[in-house]
mmCIF file of C-alpha atoms in Angstrom:
data_model
loop_
_atom_site.group_PDB
_atom_site.id
_atom_site.type_symbol
_atom_site.label_atom_id
_atom_site.label_comp_id
_atom_site.label_asym_id
_atom_site.label_seq_id
_atom_site.Cartn_x
_atom_site.Cartn_y
_atom_site.Cartn_z
ATOM 1 C CA LEU A 1 -18.354 0.717 -5.355
ATOM 2 C CA SER A 2 -19.098 -1.342 -2.277
ATOM 3 C CA PHE A 3 -16.286 -2.971 -0.303
ATOM 4 C CA PRO A 4 -17.167 -6.466 -1.607
ATOM 5 C CA GLU A 5 -16.918 -5.102 -5.162
ATOM 6 C CA ILE A 6 -13.587 -3.430 -4.406
ATOM 7 C CA LEU A 7 -12.206 -6.648 -2.914
ATOM 8 C CA MET A 8 -13.469 -9.000 -5.643
ATOM 9 C CA PRO A 9 -10.358 -8.560 -7.872
ATOM 10 C CA VAL A 10 -8.211 -9.818 -4.988
ATOM 11 C CA LYS A 11 -10.393 -12.941 -4.693
ATOM 12 C CA ILE A 12 -10.216 -13.491 -8.461
ATOM 13 C CA MET A 13 -6.411 -13.178 -8.431
ATOM 14 C CA ALA A 14 -6.256 -15.696 -5.570
ATOM 15 C CA ASP A 15 -8.474 -18.103 -7.513
ATOM 16 C CA LEU A 16 -6.107 -17.726 -10.492
ATOM 17 C CA GLY A 17 -3.147 -18.717 -8.309
ATOM 18 C CA ALA A 18 -1.486 -15.353 -7.622
ATOM 19 C CA ARG A 19 1.308 -15.577 -5.061
ATOM 20 C CA LEU A 20 2.123 -11.854 -4.990
ATOM 21 C CA ILE A 21 0.075 -8.699 -5.425
ATOM 22 C CA ILE A 22 1.810 -5.348 -5.813
ATOM 23 C CA PHE A 23 -0.489 -2.514 -4.803
ATOM 24 C CA THR A 24 -0.045 1.142 -5.736
ATOM 25 C CA CYS A 25 -1.834 4.269 -4.632
ATOM 26 C CA ALA A 26 -1.529 8.008 -4.169
ATOM 27 C CA VAL A 27 -0.970 9.366 -0.670
ATOM 28 C CA GLY A 28 -0.610 12.585 1.218
ATOM 29 C CA GLY A 29 2.709 12.996 2.998
ATOM 30 C CA ILE A 30 2.552 13.691 6.713
ATOM 31 C CA CYS A 31 6.263 13.491 7.613
ATOM 32 C CA GLU A 32 7.930 16.851 7.161
ATOM 33 C CA ASP A 33 10.754 15.505 4.997
ATOM 34 C CA LEU A 34 8.559 13.740 2.421
ATOM 35 C CA TYR A 35 8.193 15.538 -0.892
ATOM 36 C CA ALA A 36 5.582 15.546 -3.663
ATOM 37 C CA GLY A 37 6.495 13.006 -6.327
ATOM 38 C CA GLU A 38 8.413 10.730 -3.953
ATOM 39 C CA ILE A 39 7.754 6.995 -4.177
ATOM 40 C CA VAL A 40 7.668 5.113 -0.876
ATOM 41 C CA VAL A 41 7.177 1.484 0.098
ATOM 42 C CA ILE A 42 4.678 0.612 2.822
ATOM 43 C CA LYS A 43 5.940 -1.359 5.831
ATOM 44 C CA ASP A 44 2.776 -1.286 7.981
ATOM 45 C CA HIS A 45 -0.606 0.391 8.224
ATOM 46 C CA LEU A 46 -3.171 1.944 10.533
ATOM 47 C CA ASN A 47 -6.758 1.024 9.727
ATOM 48 C CA LEU A 48 -8.714 4.205 10.401
ATOM 49 C CA THR A 49 -11.431 3.436 7.838
ATOM 50 C CA GLY A 50 -13.935 1.983 10.299
ATOM 51 C CA TYR A 51 -14.190 -1.117 8.081
ATOM 52 C CA ALA A 52 -12.796 -4.619 8.502
ATOM 53 C CA PRO A 53 -13.264 -6.724 5.340
ATOM 54 C CA LEU A 54 -13.083 -10.041 7.190
ATOM 55 C CA ARG A 55 -15.987 -9.215 9.487
ATOM 56 C CA GLY A 56 -18.782 -11.658 8.741
ATOM 57 C CA ILE A 57 -16.726 -13.865 6.431
ATOM 58 C CA GLY A 58 -16.104 -16.528 9.043
ATOM 59 C CA GLU A 59 -14.448 -19.495 7.413
ATOM 60 C CA ARG A 60 -16.491 -19.104 4.228
ATOM 61 C CA TRP A 61 -13.484 -19.586 1.930
ATOM 62 C CA GLY A 62 -11.849 -22.300 3.992
ATOM 63 C CA LYS A 63 -9.455 -19.929 5.719
ATOM 64 C CA GLU A 64 -8.846 -19.016 9.339
ATOM 65 C CA ARG A 65 -10.879 -15.914 10.149
ATOM 66 C CA PHE A 66 -8.405 -14.410 12.607
ATOM 67 C CA ILE A 67 -5.201 -13.779 10.701
ATOM 68 C CA ASP A 68 -1.839 -12.506 11.887
ATOM 69 C CA MET A 69 -0.995 -9.114 10.405
ATOM 70 C CA THR A 70 2.489 -8.803 11.956
ATOM 71 C CA ASN A 71 4.133 -8.951 8.528
ATOM 72 C CA ALA A 72 1.212 -7.887 6.358
ATOM 73 C CA TYR A 73 3.751 -6.263 4.047
ATOM 74 C CA SER A 74 6.451 -8.837 3.310
ATOM 75 C CA PRO A 75 9.805 -7.759 4.824
ATOM 76 C CA GLU A 76 11.606 -9.850 2.189
ATOM 77 C CA LEU A 77 9.786 -8.072 -0.635
ATOM 78 C CA ILE A 78 10.382 -4.669 0.966
ATOM 79 C CA ASN A 79 14.103 -5.494 1.076
ATOM 80 C CA CYS A 80 13.950 -6.606 -2.565
ATOM 81 C CA ALA A 81 12.227 -3.317 -3.468
ATOM 82 C CA TRP A 82 14.872 -1.314 -1.610
ATOM 83 C CA LYS A 83 17.632 -3.105 -3.548
ATOM 84 C CA GLU A 84 15.855 -2.482 -6.837
ATOM 85 C CA ALA A 85 15.351 1.221 -6.064
ATOM 86 C CA HIS A 86 18.983 1.553 -5.003
ATOM 87 C CA GLY A 87 20.023 -0.084 -8.279
ATOM 88 C CA GLN A 88 17.881 2.465 -10.124
ATOM 89 C CA GLY A 89 19.606 5.304 -8.275
ATOM 90 C CA PHE A 90 17.156 6.454 -5.624
ATOM 91 C CA ASP A 91 16.366 5.879 -1.971
ATOM 92 C CA LEU A 92 13.111 4.137 -1.132
ATOM 93 C CA ARG A 93 11.715 5.063 2.244
ATOM 94 C CA GLN A 94 9.610 2.692 4.285
ATOM 95 C CA CYS A 95 6.448 4.328 5.605
ATOM 96 C CA VAL A 96 3.441 3.560 7.782
ATOM 97 C CA TYR A 97 0.229 4.071 5.802
ATOM 98 C CA ALA A 98 -2.850 5.492 7.532
ATOM 99 C CA GLY A 99 -6.004 4.394 5.749
ATOM 100 C CA VAL A 100 -9.009 6.696 6.048
ATOM 101 C CA ALA A 101 -12.491 6.407 4.533
ATOM 102 C CA GLY A 102 -12.518 9.582 2.416
ATOM 103 C CA PRO A 103 -13.590 10.949 0.007
ATOM 104 C CA CYS A 104 -12.575 14.221 1.685
ATOM 105 C CA TYR A 105 -8.954 15.191 2.172
ATOM 106 C CA GLU A 106 -7.963 15.315 5.826
ATOM 107 C CA THR A 107 -8.392 18.231 8.192
ATOM 108 C CA PRO A 108 -5.368 19.697 10.008
ATOM 109 C CA ALA A 109 -6.582 18.051 13.240
ATOM 110 C CA GLU A 110 -6.817 14.660 11.507
ATOM 111 C CA ILE A 111 -3.301 15.067 10.111
ATOM 112 C CA SER A 112 -2.033 15.917 13.602
ATOM 113 C CA MET A 113 -3.788 12.825 15.013
ATOM 114 C CA ILE A 114 -2.387 10.518 12.316
ATOM 115 C CA ASN A 115 1.083 11.906 12.904
ATOM 116 C CA ARG A 116 0.801 11.221 16.653
ATOM 117 C CA LEU A 117 -0.416 7.682 15.939
ATOM 118 C CA GLY A 118 2.698 7.005 13.875
ATOM 119 C CA GLY A 119 1.375 7.465 10.349
ATOM 120 C CA ASP A 120 3.821 8.743 7.737
ATOM 121 C CA VAL A 121 1.409 8.918 4.797
ATOM 122 C CA VAL A 122 -2.379 8.930 4.453
ATOM 123 C CA GLY A 123 -4.724 7.614 1.788
ATOM 124 C CA MET A 124 -8.209 6.307 1.069
ATOM 125 C CA SER A 125 -7.504 2.790 -0.173
ATOM 126 C CA LEU A 126 -5.097 -0.110 0.344
ATOM 127 C CA VAL A 127 -5.877 -1.258 3.906
ATOM 128 C CA SER A 128 -8.931 -3.430 3.185
ATOM 129 C CA GLU A 129 -7.333 -4.838 0.043
ATOM 130 C CA VAL A 130 -4.192 -5.808 1.969
ATOM 131 C CA MET A 131 -6.184 -7.468 4.765
ATOM 132 C CA MET A 132 -8.122 -9.532 2.216
ATOM 133 C CA THR A 133 -4.935 -10.411 0.317
ATOM 134 C CA ARG A 134 -3.229 -11.662 3.475
ATOM 135 C CA TYR A 135 -6.387 -13.578 4.451
ATOM 136 C CA LEU A 136 -6.088 -15.398 1.133
ATOM 137 C CA GLY A 137 -2.403 -16.197 1.770
ATOM 138 C CA ILE A 138 -0.925 -13.941 -0.924
ATOM 139 C CA ASP A 139 2.263 -11.912 -0.351
ATOM 140 C CA VAL A 140 1.912 -8.126 -0.450
ATOM 141 C CA LEU A 141 4.158 -5.328 -1.652
ATOM 142 C CA ALA A 142 2.761 -1.784 -1.726
ATOM 143 C CA PHE A 143 4.181 1.358 -3.303
ATOM 144 C CA CYS A 144 2.724 4.815 -2.894
ATOM 145 C CA CYS A 145 3.355 8.039 -4.712
ATOM 146 C CA VAL A 146 3.349 11.033 -2.392
ATOM 147 C CA THR A 147 1.141 13.362 -4.412
ATOM 148 C CA ASN A 148 0.823 16.160 -1.881
ATOM 149 C CA VAL A 149 2.463 17.116 1.379
ATOM 150 C CA HIS A 150 0.361 18.302 4.287
ATOM 151 C CA LYS A 151 1.794 21.608 5.454
ATOM 152 C CA SER A 152 0.231 24.192 7.716
ATOM 153 C CA GLY A 153 -2.178 26.356 5.741
ATOM 154 C CA HIS A 154 -1.560 24.544 2.430
ATOM 155 C CA LYS A 155 -4.805 23.528 0.732
ATOM 156 C CA VAL A 156 -4.934 20.211 -1.116
ATOM 157 C CA SER A 157 -5.969 20.392 -4.756
ATOM 158 C CA HIS A 158 -7.247 17.281 -6.501
ATOM 159 C CA ASN A 159 -5.744 18.581 -9.761
ATOM 160 C CA GLU A 160 -2.347 18.813 -8.003
ATOM 161 C CA VAL A 161 -2.713 15.226 -6.768
ATOM 162 C CA VAL A 162 -3.520 13.891 -10.257
ATOM 163 C CA LYS A 163 -0.741 15.925 -11.906
ATOM 164 C CA THR A 164 1.911 14.700 -9.446
ATOM 165 C CA ALA A 165 0.758 11.083 -9.815
ATOM 166 C CA ASP A 166 0.973 11.377 -13.612
ATOM 167 C CA GLU A 167 4.507 12.775 -13.384
ATOM 168 C CA SER A 168 5.657 9.839 -11.231
ATOM 169 C CA ILE A 169 4.099 7.021 -13.265
ATOM 170 C CA ASP A 170 7.214 6.168 -15.294
ATOM 171 C CA SER A 171 9.490 5.875 -12.246
ATOM 172 C CA LEU A 172 6.910 3.787 -10.422
ATOM 173 C CA GLY A 173 6.447 1.533 -13.456
ATOM 174 C CA LYS A 174 10.191 0.869 -13.724
ATOM 175 C CA LEU A 175 10.370 0.078 -10.016
ATOM 176 C CA ILE A 176 7.455 -2.375 -10.217
ATOM 177 C CA LYS A 177 8.876 -4.047 -13.315
ATOM 178 C CA GLY A 178 12.253 -4.455 -11.614
ATOM 179 C CA CYS A 179 10.723 -5.840 -8.408
ATOM 180 C CA ALA A 180 8.511 -8.271 -10.318
ATOM 181 C CA GLY A 181 11.554 -9.499 -12.229
ATOM 182 C CA ARG A 182 13.504 -10.031 -9.003
ATOM 183 C CA TYR A 183 10.526 -11.877 -7.472
ATOM 184 C CA ILE A 184 10.117 -14.150 -10.490
ATOM 185 C CA ARG A 185 13.844 -15.018 -10.509
ATOM 186 C CA THR A 186 13.744 -15.786 -6.776
ATOM 187 C CA GLU A 187 10.612 -17.935 -7.130
ATOM 188 C CA THR A 188 12.109 -19.790 -10.107
ATOM 189 C CA TYR A 189 15.274 -20.648 -8.169
ATOM 190 C CA ALA A 190 13.232 -21.708 -5.131
ATOM 191 C CA GLU A 191 11.336 -24.374 -7.069
#
């Protein structure tokens, strides 16, 4: 798929009046204390994809082209997610997501670079979608499942990634359902 095709669902959701999009994805863990199967919430990102989805858009959709990304991931929603996770009996770590182009898994030198840049987890999606979502004025919450941990000499297996993601799907689903419920209650009381 091309980037415009990947981003089209975000535009459709905006046209339908979405006020929140919850993103999910699989990531590789870079921090030493992350473990396979852990669910994390994203607090910020590094765009290492070489792509900026707003380039060339101008004010095509009636929006300011240069948008502030200081709070791309809503601090209020991250706090809500932390409370929901705590209520479900687990800690929810906040991580910095490093977005890369893929489709190859990262080399040891790339992992070292991402670590030095401040990345906690690495993946091949999310960044462009979040930039487009914020451009359209929609709040963002993003959860990632750590499907593999980058350790010296440990090879990454796609089968391992898929298996770990499958094993975490129920926990992630309960967390999303709980967060969505909290968001809806908050929005209802705000009106």
